[in-house]
C-alpha cells in the first residue's frame, strides 16, 4: 500500500463548477500537507500549504486537512479553463523530513 | 525570476547507454532533490542533498544510478547502463532547507526515453 493515495481521475467539469480533489494517507506522522499544480510538460509548482489540521483559503482555493481521518482535500471554486492541470497532494513528517511523499496526481480539465 | 534549470530537456537513447542529466538549483538554495515521474508510480524521490552532501538515496537503484553535486550550482544524475524501464520524466527540485518542511521549486524536467 502506498503511503499516499490519490484518485488519478481524469476529472472533467464545466467552467464555473466547484471542484473537489482528495487524498488519503496512512502515516500518522505527517504534519505538513501541500498541493502542487502541474501543467502539461512542466514541473510541479506549490499551490497551497497547510500545517496540521484545519482549513486554509487562498482566493478560489481552499485546502482542508482532517488528521483524524487521514484525509485531505482541495476545493476550487468558480473553476476556470486555466485551472486545467494535474493536481498532486504531498505531505511530510516532522523529523528532518524535507522529503515529500506525493500522490500520483488527479488530472483536471475545466471545459469552457 | 530565479528558477531551477535542467538539461537536456529531452533525451532518447538506446538500452545500455550512459545517460547524464544535469540540474542547476536556484542560487542560495541548499537542498536539492531528484524525482522520477511515471504515469503508474507518480513522483518518486530518488535522492536528496543538503549542502551538497547526500542525505537520502534510498529511492535510487544503486547498481545503475548515481547522483552527485560537484559544486553548489550543479547536481547530476547518471544512469549506467540505461534500461527501457528507466523511461520517465526526471525532475530536479531545490529548496532552502527550512526545518519541518520546505517549499520545493521544481525544474522543467528531463524526458528520458530508453529504446
JSON list of N, CA, C and O in Angstrom, two decimals, chain A residues 2 32 34 36 38 41-46 49 86 88 92-94 96-100 102-104 107, chain B residues 9-10 33 35 37 40-43 45 48 50 56 91 97-104 106-108 111:
[
{"chain": "A", "resi": 2, "resn": "UNK", "atom": "N", "xyz": [0.55, 2.17, -0.89]},
{"chain": "A", "resi": 2, "resn": "UNK", "atom": "CA", "xyz": [1.31, 3.41, -0.94]},
{"chain": "A", "resi": 2, "resn": "UNK", "atom": "C", "xyz": [0.95, 4.26, 0.27]},
{"chain": "A", "resi": 2, "resn": "UNK", "atom": "O", "xyz": [-0.16, 4.20, 0.79]},
{"chain": "A", "resi": 32, "resn": "UNK", "atom": "N", "xyz": [2.71, 18.13, 7.61]},
{"chain": "A", "resi": 32, "resn": "UNK", "atom": "CA", "xyz": [2.71, 19.20, 6.61]},
{"chain": "A", "resi": 32, "resn": "UNK", "atom": "C", "xyz": [2.06, 18.67, 5.34]},
{"chain": "A", "resi": 32, "resn": "UNK", "atom": "O", "xyz": [2.42, 17.61, 4.85]},
{"chain": "A", "resi": 34, "resn": "UNK", "atom": "N", "xyz": [0.56, 19.62, 1.45]},
{"chain": "A", "resi": 34, "resn": "UNK", "atom": "CA", "xyz": [0.69, 20.54, 0.34]},
{"chain": "A", "resi": 34, "resn": "UNK", "atom": "C", "xyz": [-0.08, 20.08, -0.88]},
{"chain": "A", "resi": 34, "resn": "UNK", "atom": "O", "xyz": [-0.35, 18.88, -1.04]},
{"chain": "A", "resi": 36, "resn": "UNK", "atom": "N", "xyz": [0.28, 20.61, -5.01]},
{"chain": "A", "resi": 36, "resn": "UNK", "atom": "CA", "xyz": [1.05, 21.12, -6.13]},
{"chain": "A", "resi": 36, "resn": "UNK", "atom": "C", "xyz": [0.19, 21.05, -7.39]},
{"chain": "A", "resi": 36, "resn": "UNK", "atom": "O", "xyz": [-0.61, 20.15, -7.56]},
{"chain": "A", "resi": 38, "resn": "UNK", "atom": "N", "xyz": [0.49, 20.94, -11.57]},
{"chain": "A", "resi": 38, "resn": "UNK", "atom": "CA", "xyz": [1.43, 20.64, -12.64]},
{"chain": "A", "resi": 38, "resn": "UNK", "atom": "C", "xyz": [0.73, 20.77, -13.98]},
{"chain": "A", "resi": 38, "resn": "UNK", "atom": "O", "xyz": [-0.16, 19.98, -14.32]},
{"chain": "A", "resi": 41, "resn": "UNK", "atom": "N", "xyz": [3.64, 19.08, -19.37]},
{"chain": "A", "resi": 41, "resn": "UNK", "atom": "CA", "xyz": [5.05, 19.23, -19.78]},
{"chain": "A", "resi": 41, "resn": "UNK", "atom": "C", "xyz": [5.81, 20.26, -18.94]},
{"chain": "A", "resi": 41, "resn": "UNK", "atom": "O", "xyz": [6.80, 20.83, -19.40]},
{"chain": "A", "resi": 42, "resn": "UNK", "atom": "N", "xyz": [5.33, 20.49, -17.71]},
{"chain": "A", "resi": 42, "resn": "UNK", "atom": "CA", "xyz": [6.01, 21.40, -16.79]},
{"chain": "A", "resi": 42, "resn": "UNK", "atom": "C", "xyz": [6.29, 20.69, -15.48]},
{"chain": "A", "resi": 42, "resn": "UNK", "atom": "O", "xyz": [5.76, 19.60, -15.22]},
{"chain": "A", "resi": 43, "resn": "UNK", "atom": "N", "xyz": [7.11, 21.30, -14.65]},
{"chain": "A", "resi": 43, "resn": "UNK", "atom": "CA", "xyz": [7.33, 20.78, -13.31]},
{"chain": "A", "resi": 43, "resn": "UNK", "atom": "C", "xyz": [6.22, 21.20, -12.37]},
{"chain": "A", "resi": 43, "resn": "UNK", "atom": "O", "xyz": [5.53, 22.19, -12.61]},
{"chain": "A", "resi": 44, "resn": "UNK", "atom": "N", "xyz": [6.01, 20.46, -11.28]},
{"chain": "A", "resi": 44, "resn": "UNK", "atom": "CA", "xyz": [5.00, 20.86, -10.29]},
{"chain": "A", "resi": 44, "resn": "UNK", "atom": "C", "xyz": [5.36, 22.19, -9.64]},
{"chain": "A", "resi": 44, "resn": "UNK", "atom": "O", "xyz": [6.54, 22.51, -9.46]},
{"chain": "A", "resi": 45, "resn": "UNK", "atom": "N", "xyz": [4.34, 22.95, -9.26]},
{"chain": "A", "resi": 45, "resn": "UNK", "atom": "CA", "xyz": [4.55, 24.19, -8.53]},
{"chain": "A", "resi": 45, "resn": "UNK", "atom": "C", "xyz": [3.62, 24.20, -7.32]},
{"chain": "A", "resi": 45, "resn": "UNK", "atom": "O", "xyz": [2.48, 23.74, -7.39]},
{"chain": "A", "resi": 46, "resn": "UNK", "atom": "N", "xyz": [4.13, 24.72, -6.21]},
{"chain": "A", "resi": 46, "resn": "UNK", "atom": "CA", "xyz": [3.36, 24.73, -4.97]},
{"chain": "A", "resi": 46, "resn": "UNK", "atom": "C", "xyz": [2.15, 25.64, -5.10]},
{"chain": "A", "resi": 46, "resn": "UNK", "atom": "O", "xyz": [2.27, 26.80, -5.49]},
{"chain": "A", "resi": 49, "resn": "UNK", "atom": "N", "xyz": [-0.31, 25.25, 1.05]},
{"chain": "A", "resi": 49, "resn": "UNK", "atom": "CA", "xyz": [0.45, 24.57, 2.10]},
{"chain": "A", "resi": 49, "resn": "UNK", "atom": "C", "xyz": [-0.30, 24.71, 3.41]},
{"chain": "A", "resi": 49, "resn": "UNK", "atom": "O", "xyz": [-0.72, 25.82, 3.77]},
{"chain": "A", "resi": 86, "resn": "UNK", "atom": "N", "xyz": [-2.78, 18.89, -13.70]},
{"chain": "A", "resi": 86, "resn": "UNK", "atom": "CA", "xyz": [-2.75, 17.77, -12.76]},
{"chain": "A", "resi": 86, "resn": "UNK", "atom": "C", "xyz": [-2.43, 18.30, -11.37]},
{"chain": "A", "resi": 86, "resn": "UNK", "atom": "O", "xyz": [-1.51, 19.10, -11.21]},
{"chain": "A", "resi": 88, "resn": "UNK", "atom": "N", "xyz": [-1.37, 17.46, -7.54]},
{"chain": "A", "resi": 88, "resn": "UNK", "atom": "CA", "xyz": [-0.73, 16.45, -6.72]},
{"chain": "A", "resi": 88, "resn": "UNK", "atom": "C", "xyz": [-0.76, 16.87, -5.27]},
{"chain": "A", "resi": 88, "resn": "UNK", "atom": "O", "xyz": [-0.38, 18.00, -4.94]},
{"chain": "A", "resi": 92, "resn": "UNK", "atom": "N", "xyz": [4.59, 15.58, 4.44]},
{"chain": "A", "resi": 92, "resn": "UNK", "atom": "CA", "xyz": [5.83, 15.17, 5.08]},
{"chain": "A", "resi": 92, "resn": "UNK", "atom": "C", "xyz": [5.65, 15.17, 6.59]},
{"chain": "A", "resi": 92, "resn": "UNK", "atom": "O", "xyz": [4.69, 15.73, 7.12]},
{"chain": "A", "resi": 93, "resn": "UNK", "atom": "N", "xyz": [6.60, 14.51, 7.26]},
{"chain": "A", "resi": 93, "resn": "UNK", "atom": "CA", "xyz": [6.55, 14.41, 8.70]},
{"chain": "A", "resi": 93, "resn": "UNK", "atom": "C", "xyz": [7.34, 15.52, 9.37]},
{"chain": "A", "resi": 93, "resn": "UNK", "atom": "O", "xyz": [7.68, 16.52, 8.75]},
{"chain": "A", "resi": 94, "resn": "UNK", "atom": "N", "xyz": [7.67, 15.37, 10.61]},
{"chain": "A", "resi": 94, "resn": "UNK", "atom": "CA", "xyz": [8.27, 16.45, 11.37]},
{"chain": "A", "resi": 94, "resn": "UNK", "atom": "C", "xyz": [9.77, 16.29, 11.57]},
{"chain": "A", "resi": 94, "resn": "UNK", "atom": "O", "xyz": [10.45, 17.26, 11.80]},
{"chain": "A", "resi": 96, "resn": "UNK", "atom": "N", "xyz": [13.17, 16.04, 10.42]},
{"chain": "A", "resi": 96, "resn": "UNK", "atom": "CA", "xyz": [14.18, 16.19, 9.38]},
{"chain": "A", "resi": 96, "resn": "UNK", "atom": "C", "xyz": [13.69, 15.84, 8.00]},
{"chain": "A", "resi": 96, "resn": "UNK", "atom": "O", "xyz": [14.48, 15.57, 7.11]},
{"chain": "A", "resi": 97, "resn": "UNK", "atom": "N", "xyz": [12.41, 15.88, 7.84]},
{"chain": "A", "resi": 97, "resn": "UNK", "atom": "CA", "xyz": [11.86, 15.35, 6.58]},
{"chain": "A", "resi": 97, "resn": "UNK", "atom": "C", "xyz": [11.62, 16.49, 5.61]},
{"chain": "A", "resi": 97, "resn": "UNK", "atom": "O", "xyz": [10.54, 17.04, 5.55]},
{"chain": "A", "resi": 98, "resn": "UNK", "atom": "N", "xyz": [12.63, 16.81, 4.87]},
{"chain": "A", "resi": 98, "resn": "UNK", "atom": "CA", "xyz": [12.40, 17.69, 3.74]},
{"chain": "A", "resi": 98, "resn": "UNK", "atom": "C", "xyz": [11.94, 16.92, 2.53]},
{"chain": "A", "resi": 98, "resn": "UNK", "atom": "O", "xyz": [11.62, 17.51, 1.52]},
{"chain": "A", "resi": 99, "resn": "UNK", "atom": "N", "xyz": [11.94, 15.60, 2.65]},
{"chain": "A", "resi": 99, "resn": "UNK", "atom": "CA", "xyz": [11.44, 14.82, 1.52]},
{"chain": "A", "resi": 99, "resn": "UNK", "atom": "C", "xyz": [9.93, 14.69, 1.63]},
{"chain": "A", "resi": 99, "resn": "UNK", "atom": "O", "xyz": [9.38, 14.51, 2.70]},
{"chain": "A", "resi": 100, "resn": "UNK", "atom": "N", "xyz": [9.29, 14.83, 0.51]},
{"chain": "A", "resi": 100, "resn": "UNK", "atom": "CA", "xyz": [7.84, 14.79, 0.43]},
{"chain": "A", "resi": 100, "resn": "UNK", "atom": "C", "xyz": [7.36, 13.47, -0.13]},
{"chain": "A", "resi": 100, "resn": "UNK", "atom": "O", "xyz": [8.00, 12.88, -0.98]},
{"chain": "A", "resi": 102, "resn": "UNK", "atom": "N", "xyz": [4.40, 12.07, -2.34]},
{"chain": "A", "resi": 102, "resn": "UNK", "atom": "CA", "xyz": [3.43, 12.60, -3.28]},
{"chain": "A", "resi": 102, "resn": "UNK", "atom": "C", "xyz": [2.35, 11.58, -3.61]},
{"chain": "A", "resi": 102, "resn": "UNK", "atom": "O", "xyz": [2.62, 10.37, -3.68]},
{"chain": "A", "resi": 103, "resn": "UNK", "atom": "N", "xyz": [1.13, 12.09, -3.86]},
{"chain": "A", "resi": 103, "resn": "UNK", "atom": "CA", "xyz": [0.13, 11.29, -4.52]},
{"chain": "A", "resi": 103, "resn": "UNK", "atom": "C", "xyz": [0.45, 11.21, -6.01]},
{"chain": "A", "resi": 103, "resn": "UNK", "atom": "O", "xyz": [1.32, 11.93, -6.50]},
{"chain": "A", "resi": 104, "resn": "UNK", "atom": "N", "xyz": [-0.25, 10.35, -6.70]},
{"chain": "A", "resi": 104, "resn": "UNK", "atom": "CA", "xyz": [0.02, 10.17, -8.13]},
{"chain": "A", "resi": 104, "resn": "UNK", "atom": "C", "xyz": [-0.56, 11.29, -8.98]},
{"chain": "A", "resi": 104, "resn": "UNK", "atom": "O", "xyz": [-0.21, 11.42, -10.15]},
{"chain": "A", "resi": 107, "resn": "UNK", "atom": "N", "xyz": [-5.82, 14.40, -12.71]},
{"chain": "A", "resi": 107, "resn": "UNK", "atom": "CA", "xyz": [-5.83, 15.27, -13.90]},
{"chain": "A", "resi": 107, "resn": "UNK", "atom": "C", "xyz": [-7.21, 15.92, -14.03]},
{"chain": "A", "resi": 107, "resn": "UNK", "atom": "O", "xyz": [-8.22, 15.24, -14.11]},
{"chain": "B", "resi": 9, "resn": "UNK", "atom": "N", "xyz": [16.43, 18.73, -21.97]},
{"chain": "B", "resi": 9, "resn": "UNK", "atom": "CA", "xyz": [15.00, 18.66, -21.74]},
{"chain": "B", "resi": 9, "resn": "UNK", "atom": "C", "xyz": [14.43, 17.33, -22.24]},
{"chain": "B", "resi": 9, "resn": "UNK", "atom": "O", "xyz": [13.46, 16.82, -21.70]},
{"chain": "B", "resi": 10, "resn": "UNK", "atom": "N", "xyz": [15.05, 16.82, -23.30]},
{"chain": "B", "resi": 10, "resn": "UNK", "atom": "CA", "xyz": [14.62, 15.54, -23.85]},
{"chain": "B", "resi": 10, "resn": "UNK", "atom": "C", "xyz": [15.86, 14.72, -24.17]},
{"chain": "B", "resi": 10, "resn": "UNK", "atom": "O", "xyz": [16.88, 15.26, -24.59]},
{"chain": "B", "resi": 33, "resn": "UNK", "atom": "N", "xyz": [16.80, 17.95, -4.78]},
{"chain": "B", "resi": 33, "resn": "UNK", "atom": "CA", "xyz": [16.08, 16.68, -4.85]},
{"chain": "B", "resi": 33, "resn": "UNK", "atom": "C", "xyz": [16.05, 16.19, -6.29]},
{"chain": "B", "resi": 33, "resn": "UNK", "atom": "O", "xyz": [15.92, 16.99, -7.22]},
{"chain": "B", "resi": 35, "resn": "UNK", "atom": "N", "xyz": [13.72, 13.55, -8.56]},
{"chain": "B", "resi": 35, "resn": "UNK", "atom": "CA", "xyz": [12.50, 12.75, -8.61]},
{"chain": "B", "resi": 35, "resn": "UNK", "atom": "C", "xyz": [12.38, 12.10, -9.98]},
{"chain": "B", "resi": 35, "resn": "UNK", "atom": "O", "xyz": [12.88, 12.62, -10.98]},
{"chain": "B", "resi": 37, "resn": "UNK", "atom": "N", "xyz": [9.17, 10.68, -12.44]},
{"chain": "B", "resi": 37, "resn": "UNK", "atom": "CA", "xyz": [7.72, 10.68, -12.56]},
{"chain": "B", "resi": 37, "resn": "UNK", "atom": "C", "xyz": [7.28, 9.77, -13.70]},
{"chain": "B", "resi": 37, "resn": "UNK", "atom": "O", "xyz": [7.74, 9.92, -14.84]},
{"chain": "B", "resi": 40, "resn": "UNK", "atom": "N", "xyz": [2.36, 5.45, -13.88]},
{"chain": "B", "resi": 40, "resn": "UNK", "atom": "CA", "xyz": [1.94, 4.41, -12.93]},
{"chain": "B", "resi": 40, "resn": "UNK", "atom": "C", "xyz": [2.33, 4.75, -11.50]},
{"chain": "B", "resi": 40, "resn": "UNK", "atom": "O", "xyz": [1.54, 4.54, -10.57]},
{"chain": "B", "resi": 41, "resn": "UNK", "atom": "N", "xyz": [3.52, 5.25, -11.29]},
{"chain": "B", "resi": 41, "resn": "UNK", "atom": "CA", "xyz": [4.04, 5.45, -9.93]},
{"chain": "B", "resi": 41, "resn": "UNK", "atom": "C", "xyz": [3.95, 6.88, -9.45]},
{"chain": "B", "resi": 41, "resn": "UNK", "atom": "O", "xyz": [4.14, 7.15, -8.26]},
{"chain": "B", "resi": 42, "resn": "UNK", "atom": "N", "xyz": [3.68, 7.80, -10.35]},
{"chain": "B", "resi": 42, "resn": "UNK", "atom": "CA", "xyz": [3.68, 9.20, -9.93]},
{"chain": "B", "resi": 42, "resn": "UNK", "atom": "C", "xyz": [5.08, 9.69, -9.68]},
{"chain": "B", "resi": 42, "resn": "UNK", "atom": "O", "xyz": [6.04, 9.22, -10.29]},
{"chain": "B", "resi": 43, "resn": "UNK", "atom": "N", "xyz": [5.22, 10.63, -8.75]},
{"chain": "B", "resi": 43, "resn": "UNK", "atom": "CA", "xyz": [6.52, 11.20, -8.40]},
{"chain": "B", "resi": 43, "resn": "UNK", "atom": "C", "xyz": [7.19, 10.35, -7.33]},
{"chain": "B", "resi": 43, "resn": "UNK", "atom": "O", "xyz": [6.65, 10.16, -6.25]},
{"chain": "B", "resi": 45, "resn": "UNK", "atom": "N", "xyz": [10.75, 9.96, -5.08]},
{"chain": "B", "resi": 45, "resn": "UNK", "atom": "CA", "xyz": [12.01, 10.58, -4.69]},
{"chain": "B", "resi": 45, "resn": "UNK", "atom": "C", "xyz": [13.15, 9.59, -4.92]},
{"chain": "B", "resi": 45, "resn": "UNK", "atom": "O", "xyz": [13.11, 8.46, -4.44]},
{"chain": "B", "resi": 48, "resn": "UNK", "atom": "N", "xyz": [18.22, 12.98, -2.27]},
{"chain": "B", "resi": 48, "resn": "UNK", "atom": "CA", "xyz": [18.29, 14.40, -1.98]},
{"chain": "B", "resi": 48, "resn": "UNK", "atom": "C", "xyz": [19.55, 14.76, -1.22]},
{"chain": "B", "resi": 48, "resn": "UNK", "atom": "O", "xyz": [20.13, 13.93, -0.52]},
{"chain": "B", "resi": 50, "resn": "UNK", "atom": "N", "xyz": [21.71, 17.93, 0.97]},
{"chain": "B", "resi": 50, "resn": "UNK", "atom": "CA", "xyz": [21.71, 19.19, 1.70]},
{"chain": "B", "resi": 50, "resn": "UNK", "atom": "C", "xyz": [23.14, 19.65, 1.81]},
{"chain": "B", "resi": 50, "resn": "UNK", "atom": "O", "xyz": [24.01, 18.87, 2.23]},
{"chain": "B", "resi": 56, "resn": "UNK", "atom": "N", "xyz": [19.79, 11.19, 1.51]},
{"chain": "B", "resi": 56, "resn": "UNK", "atom": "CA", "xyz": [18.92, 10.04, 1.32]},
{"chain": "B", "resi": 56, "resn": "UNK", "atom": "C", "xyz": [18.94, 9.67, -0.15]},
{"chain": "B", "resi": 56, "resn": "UNK", "atom": "O", "xyz": [18.58, 10.48, -0.99]},
{"chain": "B", "resi": 91, "resn": "UNK", "atom": "N", "xyz": [12.77, 14.93, -12.60]},
{"chain": "B", "resi": 91, "resn": "UNK", "atom": "CA", "xyz": [12.71, 16.30, -12.12]},
{"chain": "B", "resi": 91, "resn": "UNK", "atom": "C", "xyz": [13.77, 16.54, -11.06]},
{"chain": "B", "resi": 91, "resn": "UNK", "atom": "O", "xyz": [14.03, 15.69, -10.20]},
{"chain": "B", "resi": 97, "resn": "UNK", "atom": "N", "xyz": [15.83, 24.42, 2.64]},
{"chain": "B", "resi": 97, "resn": "UNK", "atom": "CA", "xyz": [16.20, 23.53, 3.73]},
{"chain": "B", "resi": 97, "resn": "UNK", "atom": "C", "xyz": [15.70, 23.99, 5.08]},
{"chain": "B", "resi": 97, "resn": "UNK", "atom": "O", "xyz": [16.33, 23.76, 6.11]},
{"chain": "B", "resi": 98, "resn": "UNK", "atom": "N", "xyz": [14.52, 24.64, 5.12]},
{"chain": "B", "resi": 98, "resn": "UNK", "atom": "CA", "xyz": [13.96, 25.07, 6.39]},
{"chain": "B", "resi": 98, "resn": "UNK", "atom": "C", "xyz": [13.52, 23.88, 7.22]},
{"chain": "B", "resi": 98, "resn": "UNK", "atom": "O", "xyz": [13.13, 22.85, 6.71]},
{"chain": "B", "resi": 99, "resn": "UNK", "atom": "N", "xyz": [13.55, 24.05, 8.53]},
{"chain": "B", "resi": 99, "resn": "UNK", "atom": "CA", "xyz": [13.13, 22.99, 9.44]},
{"chain": "B", "resi": 99, "resn": "UNK", "atom": "C", "xyz": [11.66, 22.65, 9.23]},
{"chain": "B", "resi": 99, "resn": "UNK", "atom": "O", "xyz": [10.84, 23.54, 9.01]},
{"chain": "B", "resi": 100, "resn": "UNK", "atom": "N", "xyz": [11.35, 21.38, 9.33]},
{"chain": "B", "resi": 100, "resn": "UNK", "atom": "CA", "xyz": [9.97, 20.94, 9.24]},
{"chain": "B", "resi": 100, "resn": "UNK", "atom": "C", "xyz": [9.56, 20.63, 7.83]},
{"chain": "B", "resi": 100, "resn": "UNK", "atom": "O", "xyz": [9.36, 19.50, 7.47]},
{"chain": "B", "resi": 101, "resn": "UNK", "atom": "N", "xyz": [9.47, 21.64, 7.04]},
{"chain": "B", "resi": 101, "resn": "UNK", "atom": "CA", "xyz": [9.17, 21.40, 5.65]},
{"chain": "B", "resi": 101, "resn": "UNK", "atom": "C", "xyz": [9.76, 22.54, 4.84]},
{"chain": "B", "resi": 101, "resn": "UNK", "atom": "O", "xyz": [10.28, 23.50, 5.38]},
{"chain": "B", "resi": 102, "resn": "UNK", "atom": "N", "xyz": [9.63, 22.46, 3.59]},
{"chain": "B", "resi": 102, "resn": "UNK", "atom": "CA", "xyz": [10.32, 23.39, 2.74]},
{"chain": "B", "resi": 102, "resn": "UNK", "atom": "C", "xyz": [9.62, 23.42, 1.39]},
{"chain": "B", "resi": 102, "resn": "UNK", "atom": "O", "xyz": [9.24, 22.38, 0.88]},
{"chain": "B", "resi": 103, "resn": "UNK", "atom": "N", "xyz": [9.43, 24.60, 0.86]},
{"chain": "B", "resi": 103, "resn": "UNK", "atom": "CA", "xyz": [8.88, 24.69, -0.48]},
{"chain": "B", "resi": 103, "resn": "UNK", "atom": "C", "xyz": [9.93, 24.20, -1.46]},
{"chain": "B", "resi": 103, "resn": "UNK", "atom": "O", "xyz": [11.06, 24.67, -1.44]},
{"chain": "B", "resi": 104, "resn": "UNK", "atom": "N", "xyz": [9.55, 23.26, -2.27]},
{"chain": "B", "resi": 104, "resn": "UNK", "atom": "CA", "xyz": [10.45, 22.75, -3.29]},
{"chain": "B", "resi": 104, "resn": "UNK", "atom": "C", "xyz": [10.09, 23.38, -4.62]},
{"chain": "B", "resi": 104, "resn": "UNK", "atom": "O", "xyz": [8.93, 23.38, -5.03]},
{"chain": "B", "resi": 106, "resn": "UNK", "atom": "N", "xyz": [10.52, 23.18, -8.51]},
{"chain": "B", "resi": 106, "resn": "UNK", "atom": "CA", "xyz": [10.84, 22.15, -9.49]},
{"chain": "B", "resi": 106, "resn": "UNK", "atom": "C", "xyz": [11.35, 22.76, -10.80]},
{"chain": "B", "resi": 106, "resn": "UNK", "atom": "O", "xyz": [10.89, 23.82, -11.24]},
{"chain": "B", "resi": 107, "resn": "UNK", "atom": "N", "xyz": [12.26, 22.04, -11.41]},
{"chain": "B", "resi": 107, "resn": "UNK", "atom": "CA", "xyz": [12.69, 22.38, -12.75]},
{"chain": "B", "resi": 107, "resn": "UNK", "atom": "C", "xyz": [11.70, 21.84, -13.77]},
{"chain": "B", "resi": 107, "resn": "UNK", "atom": "O", "xyz": [10.71, 21.20, -13.41]},
{"chain": "B", "resi": 108, "resn": "UNK", "atom": "N", "xyz": [11.96, 22.07, -15.06]},
{"chain": "B", "resi": 108, "resn": "UNK", "atom": "CA", "xyz": [11.03, 21.65, -16.11]},
{"chain": "B", "resi": 108, "resn": "UNK", "atom": "C", "xyz": [11.09, 20.17, -16.44]},
{"chain": "B", "resi": 108, "resn": "UNK", "atom": "O", "xyz": [10.24, 19.65, -17.14]},
{"chain": "B", "resi": 111, "resn": "UNK", "atom": "N", "xyz": [12.86, 14.60, -20.05]},
{"chain": "B", "resi": 111, "resn": "UNK", "atom": "CA", "xyz": [12.04, 13.47, -20.52]},
{"chain": "B", "resi": 111, "resn": "UNK", "atom": "C", "xyz": [12.96, 12.45, -21.16]},
{"chain": "B", "resi": 111, "resn": "UNK", "atom": "O", "xyz": [13.54, 12.72, -22.21]}
]
